[in-house]
XYZ file of C-alpha atoms in Angstrom:
697
model
C -44.494 -41.744 49.218
C -45.101 -37.996 48.900
C -41.399 -37.343 48.674
C -41.113 -39.900 45.874
C -43.961 -38.255 43.950
C -42.378 -34.876 44.538
C -39.045 -36.055 43.182
C -40.690 -37.621 40.135
C -42.692 -34.458 39.492
C -39.577 -32.287 39.885
C -37.647 -34.512 37.509
C -40.411 -34.291 34.908
C -40.556 -30.496 35.236
C -36.758 -30.217 34.949
C -36.769 -32.439 31.883
C -39.488 -30.323 30.286
C -37.567 -27.135 31.026
C -34.357 -28.570 29.594
C -36.217 -29.834 26.535
C -37.883 -26.460 26.045
C -34.584 -24.617 26.428
C -32.922 -26.958 23.957
C -35.788 -26.467 21.528
C -35.582 -22.690 21.945
C -31.826 -22.746 21.435
C -32.250 -24.833 18.304
C -34.979 -22.503 17.074
C -32.817 -19.440 17.811
C -29.902 -21.057 16.029
C -32.010 -21.893 13.000
C -33.433 -18.357 12.827
C -30.115 -16.487 13.069
C -28.632 -14.729 10.065
C -26.329 -16.853 7.953
C -23.417 -14.988 6.399
C -20.987 -16.549 3.933
C -17.965 -14.950 2.278
C -16.217 -16.093 -0.886
C -13.220 -14.562 -2.637
C -12.359 -15.141 -6.274
C -9.172 -13.679 -7.727
C -7.040 -13.784 -10.841
C -3.436 -12.560 -10.988
C -2.143 -12.207 -14.532
C 1.288 -10.670 -15.147
C 1.318 -9.163 -11.632
C -2.125 -7.578 -12.175
C -4.699 -8.800 -9.648
C -8.484 -8.652 -10.042
C -10.301 -9.722 -6.876
C -14.019 -10.077 -6.190
C -15.279 -10.406 -2.611
C -18.843 -11.719 -2.287
C -20.907 -11.612 0.896
C -24.134 -13.639 1.009
C -26.547 -12.918 3.867
C -29.462 -15.307 4.408
C -32.245 -14.553 6.878
C -34.328 -17.685 7.625
C -36.327 -15.881 10.315
C -39.831 -14.473 10.024
C -38.463 -11.155 11.311
C -35.923 -8.747 9.854
C -32.413 -8.844 11.355
C -29.370 -6.586 11.140
C -25.706 -7.450 10.594
C -22.498 -5.634 9.659
C -19.806 -6.687 7.200
C -16.538 -4.805 6.790
C -14.906 -5.005 3.362
C -11.146 -4.381 3.272
C -9.512 -3.036 0.121
C -5.695 -3.043 -0.238
C -4.173 0.404 -0.023
C -2.748 0.269 -3.552
C -5.915 -1.083 -5.179
C -8.651 0.675 -7.142
C -12.273 -0.350 -6.559
C -13.729 -0.919 -10.022
C -17.170 -2.486 -9.640
C -19.851 -3.428 -7.132
C -23.292 -5.015 -7.190
C -25.983 -5.384 -4.577
C -28.774 -7.936 -4.967
C -31.724 -7.434 -2.623
C -34.976 -9.377 -2.967
C -34.176 -10.253 -6.566
C -33.293 -6.707 -7.655
C -29.692 -6.349 -8.854
C -28.221 -2.886 -8.393
C -25.064 -2.289 -10.436
C -22.436 0.371 -10.057
C -21.203 3.171 -12.281
C -18.091 5.319 -11.971
C -18.767 9.035 -12.357
C -16.904 12.257 -11.806
C -16.968 13.177 -8.162
C -18.472 16.590 -8.857
C -21.356 15.004 -10.760
C -22.498 13.032 -7.722
C -21.806 15.844 -5.248
C -25.486 16.774 -5.107
C -26.501 13.246 -4.087
C -23.592 13.212 -1.656
C -24.810 16.372 0.071
C -28.389 15.083 0.042
C -27.291 11.993 1.925
C -25.429 14.104 4.457
C -28.592 16.101 4.971
C -30.540 13.030 6.047
C -28.950 13.407 9.468
C -27.291 10.001 9.648
C -24.208 10.089 11.844
C -20.833 8.668 10.890
C -18.420 6.726 13.056
C -14.909 5.378 12.593
C -14.355 2.100 10.776
C -11.291 0.054 11.752
C -9.267 -0.774 8.653
C -7.012 -3.753 8.181
C -3.294 -3.189 7.779
C -2.289 -1.521 4.521
C -5.951 -1.421 3.555
C -8.994 0.813 3.374
C -12.369 -0.292 4.615
C -16.049 0.367 4.303
C -18.830 -1.165 6.329
C -21.965 -2.715 4.869
C -24.779 -2.727 7.403
C -27.742 -4.837 6.291
C -31.120 -5.143 7.946
C -32.176 -8.254 6.059
C -35.881 -8.665 5.498
C -37.712 -11.757 6.705
C -36.963 -14.868 4.651
C -34.673 -12.830 2.366
C -31.263 -13.193 0.748
C -28.870 -10.285 0.201
C -25.730 -10.576 -1.932
C -23.053 -7.879 -2.084
C -20.092 -8.078 -4.487
C -17.180 -5.665 -4.666
C -14.327 -5.899 -7.168
C -10.960 -4.229 -6.862
C -7.855 -4.283 -9.034
C -4.195 -3.697 -8.227
C -0.757 -4.059 -9.750
C 1.277 -6.139 -7.323
C 4.524 -4.538 -6.181
C 7.735 -6.532 -5.820
C 9.508 -6.015 -2.503
C 12.244 -8.082 -0.855
C 12.305 -10.478 -3.802
C 8.594 -11.340 -3.943
C 5.132 -10.207 -4.991
C 2.553 -10.153 -2.241
C -1.248 -9.991 -2.230
C -3.281 -9.801 0.981
C -6.983 -10.592 1.362
C -8.557 -9.412 4.612
C -11.972 -10.216 6.042
C -13.404 -8.748 9.229
C -12.003 -10.981 12.017
C -15.147 -10.440 14.115
C -17.499 -11.673 11.403
C -19.092 -15.076 12.067
C -19.642 -17.014 8.835
C -21.233 -20.192 7.582
C -18.199 -20.650 5.365
C -15.158 -18.755 4.132
C -13.848 -19.622 0.679
C -10.862 -18.370 -1.341
C -10.078 -19.353 -4.952
C -7.102 -17.696 -6.639
C -5.354 -18.276 -9.949
C -1.930 -16.983 -11.023
C -0.817 -16.857 -14.651
C 2.666 -15.572 -15.512
C 4.821 -15.878 -18.624
C 7.777 -17.226 -16.611
C 8.101 -20.216 -14.298
C 7.628 -19.683 -10.596
C 10.624 -19.730 -8.289
C 8.196 -20.208 -5.402
C 4.532 -19.810 -4.449
C 3.830 -19.418 -0.765
C 0.822 -18.902 1.498
C 2.191 -18.549 5.044
C 0.247 -19.641 8.136
C -2.517 -17.254 9.150
C -1.347 -14.473 11.458
C -2.561 -10.947 12.120
C 1.005 -9.803 12.841
C 4.408 -10.218 11.233
C 6.704 -12.937 12.520
C 10.523 -13.140 12.557
C 10.404 -15.742 9.748
C 8.633 -13.247 7.462
C 11.199 -13.886 4.712
C 11.066 -17.677 4.967
C 9.154 -18.896 1.901
C 9.365 -22.543 2.943
C 6.781 -22.240 5.737
C 3.484 -23.157 4.068
C -0.069 -22.967 5.375
C -1.168 -26.606 5.566
C -4.849 -25.609 5.253
C -4.281 -24.112 1.788
C -4.059 -26.199 -1.382
C -1.663 -25.093 -4.154
C -2.061 -26.852 -7.508
C 0.603 -26.334 -10.182
C -0.759 -26.709 -13.708
C 1.133 -28.034 -16.731
C 1.808 -24.732 -18.482
C 4.615 -22.556 -17.115
C 3.806 -19.983 -14.484
C 0.276 -21.229 -13.866
C -1.178 -22.370 -10.549
C -4.389 -22.366 -8.528
C -4.712 -21.729 -4.802
C -7.777 -22.743 -2.822
C -8.963 -22.580 0.766
C -12.308 -23.582 2.259
C -13.455 -23.465 5.861
C -16.971 -24.515 6.814
C -18.759 -24.159 10.110
C -19.020 -27.339 12.112
C -21.829 -28.378 14.435
C -20.305 -26.391 17.302
C -20.656 -22.952 15.763
C -19.582 -20.431 13.146
C -16.360 -19.837 11.235
C -14.347 -16.705 11.932
C -11.718 -15.221 9.663
C -8.440 -16.938 10.569
C -6.493 -13.791 9.744
C -5.215 -12.114 6.569
C -4.853 -14.500 3.629
C -1.400 -13.663 2.221
C -0.165 -14.901 -1.164
C 3.528 -14.531 -2.043
C 5.331 -15.602 -5.186
C 8.159 -14.792 -7.566
C 9.157 -15.801 -11.102
C 12.297 -16.720 -13.041
C 14.321 -13.799 -14.385
C 16.378 -14.683 -17.436
C 18.618 -12.203 -19.217
C 19.374 -8.593 -18.347
C 16.704 -6.719 -20.284
C 13.899 -7.627 -17.909
C 10.540 -8.994 -19.052
C 8.607 -7.231 -21.788
C 5.026 -8.127 -22.788
C 2.840 -6.977 -25.698
C -0.942 -7.212 -26.112
C -3.605 -5.230 -27.984
C -1.369 -2.308 -28.891
C 0.147 -1.906 -25.416
C 3.401 -3.008 -23.834
C 4.622 -3.438 -20.262
C 8.284 -3.698 -19.294
C 9.286 -5.208 -15.924
C 12.870 -4.772 -14.705
C 13.877 -6.297 -11.385
C 17.028 -5.589 -9.407
C 19.204 -8.663 -8.908
C 22.803 -8.517 -7.674
C 24.049 -11.407 -9.764
C 22.881 -9.826 -13.048
C 23.715 -6.154 -12.968
C 25.930 -5.240 -10.061
C 27.703 -7.687 -7.734
C 28.134 -5.000 -5.077
C 25.570 -2.587 -3.681
C 26.230 1.106 -3.245
C 27.619 2.145 0.137
C 25.040 4.163 1.993
C 24.897 6.890 4.583
C 21.943 5.729 6.672
C 20.500 8.582 8.715
C 17.880 7.632 11.294
C 15.663 10.607 12.214
C 13.661 9.489 15.227
C 10.762 11.219 16.961
C 11.513 11.491 20.690
C 8.619 13.808 21.563
C 6.287 13.170 24.489
C 3.754 11.408 22.249
C 6.261 8.550 21.825
C 6.108 7.750 25.530
C 5.472 4.159 26.595
C 5.236 1.180 24.266
C 5.957 3.215 21.115
C 9.410 4.197 22.308
C 10.143 0.696 23.610
C 9.219 -0.875 20.258
C 11.365 1.684 18.438
C 14.318 0.845 20.675
C 13.924 -2.886 20.028
C 13.698 -2.317 16.271
C 16.727 -0.032 16.118
C 18.865 -2.552 17.988
C 18.179 -5.031 15.172
C 18.377 -2.526 12.306
C 21.806 -1.269 13.360
C 23.066 -4.847 13.214
C 21.898 -5.087 9.581
C 24.153 -2.252 8.388
C 26.993 -3.250 6.081
C 30.663 -2.669 6.911
C 30.927 -0.348 3.908
C 28.148 1.908 5.250
C 28.252 4.913 7.539
C 25.402 5.997 9.781
C 24.026 8.861 11.840
C 21.253 9.196 14.407
C 19.186 12.346 14.900
C 16.472 12.616 17.541
C 13.961 15.438 17.726
C 11.522 16.756 20.299
C 11.373 20.516 20.785
C 14.793 20.625 19.113
C 17.029 18.252 17.176
C 20.150 16.532 18.453
C 22.569 14.294 16.571
C 24.212 11.448 18.426
C 27.957 11.333 18.731
C 30.204 9.201 20.882
C 31.245 10.861 24.103
C 34.984 11.507 24.444
C 35.745 10.627 20.817
C 35.878 13.008 17.863
C 34.763 10.908 14.884
C 37.121 10.964 11.905
C 34.245 11.112 9.427
C 32.912 14.343 10.837
C 30.747 15.023 13.859
C 27.697 12.788 13.909
C 28.782 10.418 11.094
C 30.197 7.002 12.007
C 31.648 3.980 10.282
C 29.876 0.676 10.861
C 31.933 -1.387 13.274
C 31.268 -3.320 16.445
C 32.178 -0.523 18.844
C 30.210 2.212 17.070
C 27.121 0.047 16.712
C 27.282 -0.959 20.389
C 27.565 2.674 21.498
C 24.699 3.668 19.208
C 22.528 0.918 20.669
C 23.346 2.176 24.154
C 22.297 5.690 23.145
C 19.034 4.386 21.677
C 18.286 2.424 24.858
C 18.581 5.637 26.902
C 16.241 7.711 24.722
C 13.436 9.466 26.589
C 10.164 10.767 25.187
C 9.694 14.426 26.022
C 8.756 17.772 24.502
C 6.991 18.789 21.312
C 7.429 17.576 17.729
C 9.832 19.751 15.727
C 9.935 17.931 12.398
C 11.679 20.774 10.594
C 14.606 20.782 13.036
C 15.052 17.009 12.815
C 15.099 16.858 9.019
C 17.285 19.933 8.573
C 19.839 18.546 11.007
C 19.882 15.231 9.140
C 20.360 16.883 5.746
C 23.114 19.050 7.211
C 24.984 15.906 8.281
C 24.505 14.380 4.822
C 25.845 17.452 3.028
C 28.782 17.751 5.398
C 29.822 14.137 4.911
C 29.624 14.352 1.115
C 31.355 17.758 0.848
C 28.287 19.241 -0.828
C 27.743 22.991 -0.268
C 24.728 23.656 1.900
C 21.947 25.736 0.398
C 21.748 29.331 1.695
C 19.177 29.616 4.425
C 20.161 26.561 6.443
C 20.733 27.779 9.984
C 23.952 25.785 10.333
C 25.136 28.044 7.595
C 28.642 27.433 6.296
C 29.383 25.841 2.947
C 31.765 22.916 3.201
C 34.291 23.149 0.372
C 37.422 21.759 2.005
C 37.838 18.231 0.641
C 38.303 15.391 3.094
C 39.672 12.042 1.917
C 37.047 10.235 3.966
C 34.122 11.930 2.234
C 32.359 9.931 -0.487
C 30.229 11.756 -2.993
C 29.085 8.474 -4.532
C 27.513 7.277 -1.297
C 23.717 6.903 -1.323
C 22.070 9.002 1.377
C 19.026 7.213 2.791
C 17.075 9.085 5.425
C 14.690 6.958 7.507
C 12.286 9.405 9.145
C 9.864 8.140 11.791
C 7.193 10.198 13.519
C 3.919 9.412 15.269
C 2.211 12.762 14.835
C 2.138 16.207 13.248
C 4.473 19.143 14.001
C 3.784 21.005 17.238
C 7.078 22.933 17.513
C 9.163 24.913 15.035
C 7.422 25.281 11.674
C 3.926 23.838 12.089
C 2.397 24.987 8.779
C 2.495 21.877 6.647
C 2.861 23.589 3.263
C 5.753 25.713 4.544
C 7.377 22.683 6.125
C 7.174 20.711 2.881
C 8.756 23.542 0.906
C 11.465 23.998 3.508
C 12.529 20.343 3.498
C 12.478 20.120 -0.302
C 14.518 23.329 -0.553
C 17.206 22.138 1.873
C 17.381 18.812 0.015
C 18.022 20.429 -3.385
C 21.749 19.635 -3.452
C 21.883 16.589 -1.212
C 19.053 14.773 -3.016
C 18.667 12.378 -0.104
C 15.965 9.727 -0.391
C 13.580 10.420 2.484
C 11.551 7.407 3.611
C 8.721 8.567 5.853
C 7.289 6.129 8.391
C 3.930 7.123 9.879
C 3.838 5.570 13.339
C 0.458 4.913 14.946
C -3.101 6.089 14.234
C -2.430 9.783 14.994
C 0.264 10.164 12.329
C -0.643 12.404 9.408
C 0.016 9.888 6.658
C -1.042 12.158 3.800
C 1.477 14.808 4.834
C 4.290 12.286 5.323
C 3.531 10.619 2.003
C 3.703 13.948 0.236
C 7.048 14.715 1.859
C 8.508 11.378 0.755
C 7.274 11.790 -2.834
C 8.848 15.234 -3.046
C 12.194 13.872 -1.833
C 12.911 10.734 -3.900
C 11.457 8.291 -1.377
C 8.233 6.619 -0.336
C 6.159 6.255 2.801
C 4.720 3.470 4.907
C 2.356 3.097 7.806
C 3.774 1.498 10.947
C 1.063 -0.002 13.148
C 1.242 0.157 16.918
C 1.106 -3.519 17.832
C 3.085 -6.348 19.339
C 5.027 -6.664 16.070
C 5.930 -2.982 15.625
C 9.638 -3.750 15.908
C 9.379 -6.416 13.191
C 7.466 -3.997 10.933
C 10.324 -1.497 11.201
C 12.948 -4.165 10.550
C 10.975 -5.448 7.560
C 10.821 -1.964 6.074
C 14.563 -1.415 6.497
C 15.231 -4.694 4.691
C 13.579 -3.170 1.596
C 16.028 -0.272 1.384
C 19.181 -1.813 2.807
C 20.729 -2.694 -0.603
C 20.767 0.141 -3.194
C 21.823 -1.711 -6.341
C 21.409 0.657 -9.312
C 20.851 4.379 -9.640
C 19.794 6.743 -12.413
C 17.882 3.961 -14.160
C 16.624 5.294 -17.511
C 14.519 3.614 -20.205
C 14.576 4.760 -23.835
C 12.204 3.459 -26.511
C 12.334 3.903 -30.284
C 9.970 6.568 -31.618
C 8.961 4.427 -34.582
C 7.881 1.589 -32.281
C 6.389 3.296 -29.225
C 4.053 6.263 -28.710
C 6.352 8.468 -26.632
C 3.588 10.633 -25.119
C 1.872 7.540 -23.697
C 4.851 6.329 -21.648
C 4.619 6.070 -17.894
C 7.520 7.128 -15.663
C 10.774 5.913 -17.244
C 13.464 7.459 -15.035
C 14.120 6.104 -11.546
C 16.719 7.616 -9.186
C 17.463 4.401 -7.308
C 16.627 0.707 -7.520
C 16.955 -1.565 -4.486
C 17.862 -5.228 -4.596
C 14.719 -7.381 -4.611
C 12.502 -4.637 -6.058
C 11.116 -4.009 -9.542
C 10.298 -1.032 -11.744
C 7.548 -1.076 -14.364
C 7.237 1.004 -17.534
C 4.153 0.823 -19.755
C 2.937 2.532 -22.894
C 1.189 2.267 -26.240
C 2.718 0.804 -29.387
C 2.562 2.724 -32.637
C -0.232 1.575 -34.932
C 2.174 0.455 -37.667
C 4.368 -1.617 -35.340
C 3.831 -5.341 -35.994
C 6.022 -7.329 -33.560
C 4.750 -10.639 -34.956
C 6.684 -10.033 -38.173
C 10.128 -10.313 -36.586
C 11.728 -12.254 -33.774
C 13.786 -10.288 -31.231
C 12.584 -6.967 -32.616
C 14.587 -4.056 -31.150
C 12.280 -1.715 -29.252
C 14.593 0.341 -27.039
C 17.271 0.266 -24.359
C 17.874 1.001 -20.702
C 20.878 2.253 -18.782
C 21.831 2.553 -15.121
C 24.831 3.302 -12.934
C 26.359 0.508 -10.877
C 29.090 0.737 -8.270
C 31.813 -0.062 -10.811
C 30.386 -0.050 -14.336
C 27.524 1.612 -16.139
C 24.872 -0.934 -17.081
C 23.430 -0.693 -20.594
C 21.242 -3.175 -22.450
C 19.131 -3.256 -25.580
C 15.454 -4.120 -25.193
C 14.129 -6.595 -27.743
C 10.791 -8.337 -28.163
C 11.136 -12.131 -27.982
C 8.390 -14.306 -29.435
C 7.075 -15.312 -26.012
C 6.511 -11.634 -25.160
C 3.471 -11.494 -27.462
C 0.709 -12.727 -25.185
C -2.912 -13.510 -25.967
C -6.109 -12.301 -24.408
C -7.105 -14.106 -21.243
C -9.977 -16.571 -21.335
C -10.263 -16.876 -17.553
C -12.151 -13.955 -16.072
C -13.356 -12.895 -12.670
C -17.099 -12.267 -13.203
C -17.442 -8.547 -12.667
C -19.339 -6.462 -15.167
C -21.313 -6.296 -18.372
C -19.227 -3.679 -20.136
C -16.226 -3.411 -22.390
C -13.278 -5.499 -21.263
C -9.804 -4.075 -21.532
C -6.646 -6.144 -21.897
C -4.498 -6.762 -18.847
C -1.567 -4.718 -20.192
C -3.854 -1.800 -20.987
C -5.172 -1.948 -17.412
C -1.608 -1.940 -16.046
C -0.813 1.087 -18.200
C -3.968 2.876 -17.034
C -3.324 2.217 -13.339
C 0.309 3.328 -13.533
C -0.597 6.471 -15.457
C -3.401 7.472 -13.080
C -1.295 6.902 -9.976
C 1.655 8.833 -11.359
C -0.589 11.741 -12.345
C -2.052 11.811 -8.828
C 1.448 11.619 -7.338
C 2.463 14.580 -9.503
C -0.378 16.523 -7.918
C 1.088 15.852 -4.477
C 4.629 16.667 -5.599
C 3.778 20.109 -7.006
C 5.395 22.797 -4.853
C 3.679 26.003 -6.045
C 7.044 27.777 -6.179
C 10.335 27.557 -4.306
C 11.629 29.652 -1.408
C 14.542 30.843 -3.551
C 12.388 31.825 -6.557
C 12.081 35.530 -7.198
C 8.969 35.429 -9.356
C 6.773 33.310 -7.076
C 3.467 34.414 -8.624
C 4.531 33.223 -12.083
C 5.772 29.906 -10.693
C 2.556 29.409 -8.750
C 0.475 30.010 -11.886
C 2.559 27.530 -13.899
C 2.295 24.941 -11.134
C -1.463 25.418 -10.892
C -1.792 24.898 -14.652
C 0.278 21.709 -14.487
C -1.766 20.519 -11.511
C -5.027 21.083 -13.409
C -3.685 19.188 -16.429
C -2.640 16.261 -14.242
C -6.062 16.112 -12.604
C -7.966 16.357 -15.879
C -6.017 13.555 -17.532
C -6.280 11.358 -14.429
C -10.038 11.991 -14.337
C -10.497 11.047 -17.996
C -8.608 7.774 -17.551
C -10.410 6.903 -14.309
C -13.795 7.386 -15.990
C -12.780 5.389 -19.059
C -11.459 2.394 -17.125
C -13.934 2.581 -14.244
C -11.609 3.177 -11.278
C -12.546 4.847 -8.001
C -9.901 7.535 -7.459
C -9.706 10.827 -5.563
C -11.422 12.390 -8.590
C -14.202 9.842 -9.165
C -16.969 8.109 -7.258
C -18.610 4.737 -7.676
C -22.364 5.147 -7.510
C -24.899 2.323 -7.238
C -28.222 3.148 -8.854
C -31.630 1.521 -8.604
C -34.689 2.377 -10.684
C -35.748 4.822 -7.992
C -32.659 6.856 -7.038
C -28.958 6.595 -6.192
C -28.374 4.257 -3.292
C -24.680 4.156 -2.535
C -21.754 6.413 -3.300
C -18.195 5.220 -2.717
C -15.567 7.962 -2.887
C -11.832 8.206 -2.577
C -9.997 10.777 -0.472
C -10.492 14.507 -0.955
C -7.376 15.842 -2.669
C -8.185 19.392 -1.607
C -7.900 18.427 2.060
C -4.239 19.112 2.814
C -4.377 17.235 6.091
C -5.723 14.150 4.309
C -8.288 13.422 7.006
C -10.850 10.776 5.965
C -14.460 11.742 5.308
C -17.230 9.324 6.154
C -20.894 9.148 5.235
C -23.941 6.920 5.475
C -26.140 6.090 2.509
C -29.369 4.232 3.150
C -32.541 3.023 1.496
C -35.302 0.508 1.990
C -34.790 -3.084 0.907
C -38.006 -5.045 1.002
C -39.202 -5.106 4.593
C -35.651 -4.385 5.770
C -33.063 -1.816 4.816
C -29.355 -1.437 4.281
C -26.772 1.297 4.425
C -23.073 1.613 3.839
C -20.772 3.385 6.240
C -17.813 4.306 4.121
C -14.259 5.233 4.993
C -12.819 7.353 2.199
C -10.066 5.457 0.408
C -6.606 6.988 0.736
C -3.663 6.726 -1.636
């Protein structure tokens, strides 16, 4: 009898405990912070305006803290932000960086410490840390704008949300409006890494809805994920949008609006040049000790695939560098093209792959030796005299029938760090490489491998030498990243592309860059400018506005540029809700972004004199004057159009005092190391602060 009572009593106690635990769990669940993220974006004529909104609800009677990381694409400008706390809306302003320097230093003096923020791929990041007051709602909006770049035959826009963030819901609404019909619109399945089917536009994300509207080149994309009864929603991975449009005629696409024009010209084999230029592909590979382990293995896997992608009309070379540089050549065989330069055939590729597989990581990082050796090979193959000062010395003037001066020299330079051997002063190294490349004019494509790579330095080197740079992330898909990059530059289609516009139609001084040394298949160049006040394109159909010319493999391409009726677009009625201030037309924004970026690039390109220049002080003074002019004009445009650049800051102001300052990178920092800072203030009975990673360009 006692045992029965005991069992009944124990059962009742257990039930009460379980009930209490369940009630506590339910209460804890109901009192936890609720975070929701929504993304609204509009892409019009390749120009994307995206607003990311984060809503934080605190149902508890106590304040609670949470962190949200906002990712901004690397090529985007932040243009606006708002913070709504306890009913107070704090709006942003863009000011000159020097103007807000005092507030910046004041915030540093508060003693708050900074820590690293992990950024998404090809993106910058800043962290919003909110201590939400009891029973409060906090809403943070950030808007960024970017001109989408065409690569490998498509435009691509990526939206990234912190994968660790638990949300009540995640919502994306995008709209694309182009003047031409789409050839495809694609949102691939969510993945944090690249996959081998990266170029397959037929693989669609079944969770994403794409609605094509009646008018040409117009569609809406939507995605919504809500938490179920089991828990929260986490970011499924980067949301990637890819699309392309029809390309009729050979003059490209030209658009006019509100006194501005934009001219898009894409590179397509079937229109301009049925054959691509033969190339001398030189792979300059870091084999220093810092490449030991998975980095070297991934490089070896990638190179085995890249070598297979070379065309039969190409030639190639391989240079490795540690403490010194060494070019690969086949043992026991003197190559007919000159030592270190090989035709693309099965045997040569197989032997090169064998050499790559036997690479070992050892020694320091002598970047100067690797690049000089590569440029020496390029000059030797093309019979171009080497510049005095190159250690390998002799000028090659004896013609060889195998040498091809018309070959395009593409130098793919990969390093995971900064120089530790040879010339280690970055400014001297930049001048040295540019000097040696004066005659060869090789396009140097700099790949910054891993988190220790000095991307700012490598980007500057590429800009000074007719190329561009990319980050390569150390991950399971490193090999695919390298292959994907090589696909961009594997088909040089046109070179010396030049645009000319009529003085009576276009304001010449307003034009963005209009000369391009090389154009790859699947890419696109963009020229923008202002129309003259007395130019009325509506009065005539097919009004002549200019021309462009380029060199193909066989013929020189030349076409007039006219203004068809459909080129005259109207102001957009669909807007992403961002700001209460003057709105600028989409073409004017494209012009402003291109101009600012090119002015900032010119700052990085300036050499402050050449090693062969006798009057270095005069050259340095002229370069400094040009640099100051570039900065001043870029600053004026950034302030006018409200863009966060290396020269401006976005400051959020309340009635009391500045709350948040968002800066871009410090141009005066030659190493391009990111600065970070906390800004904090009270928010009701809670507080918030932003930990910011300086945006890099």
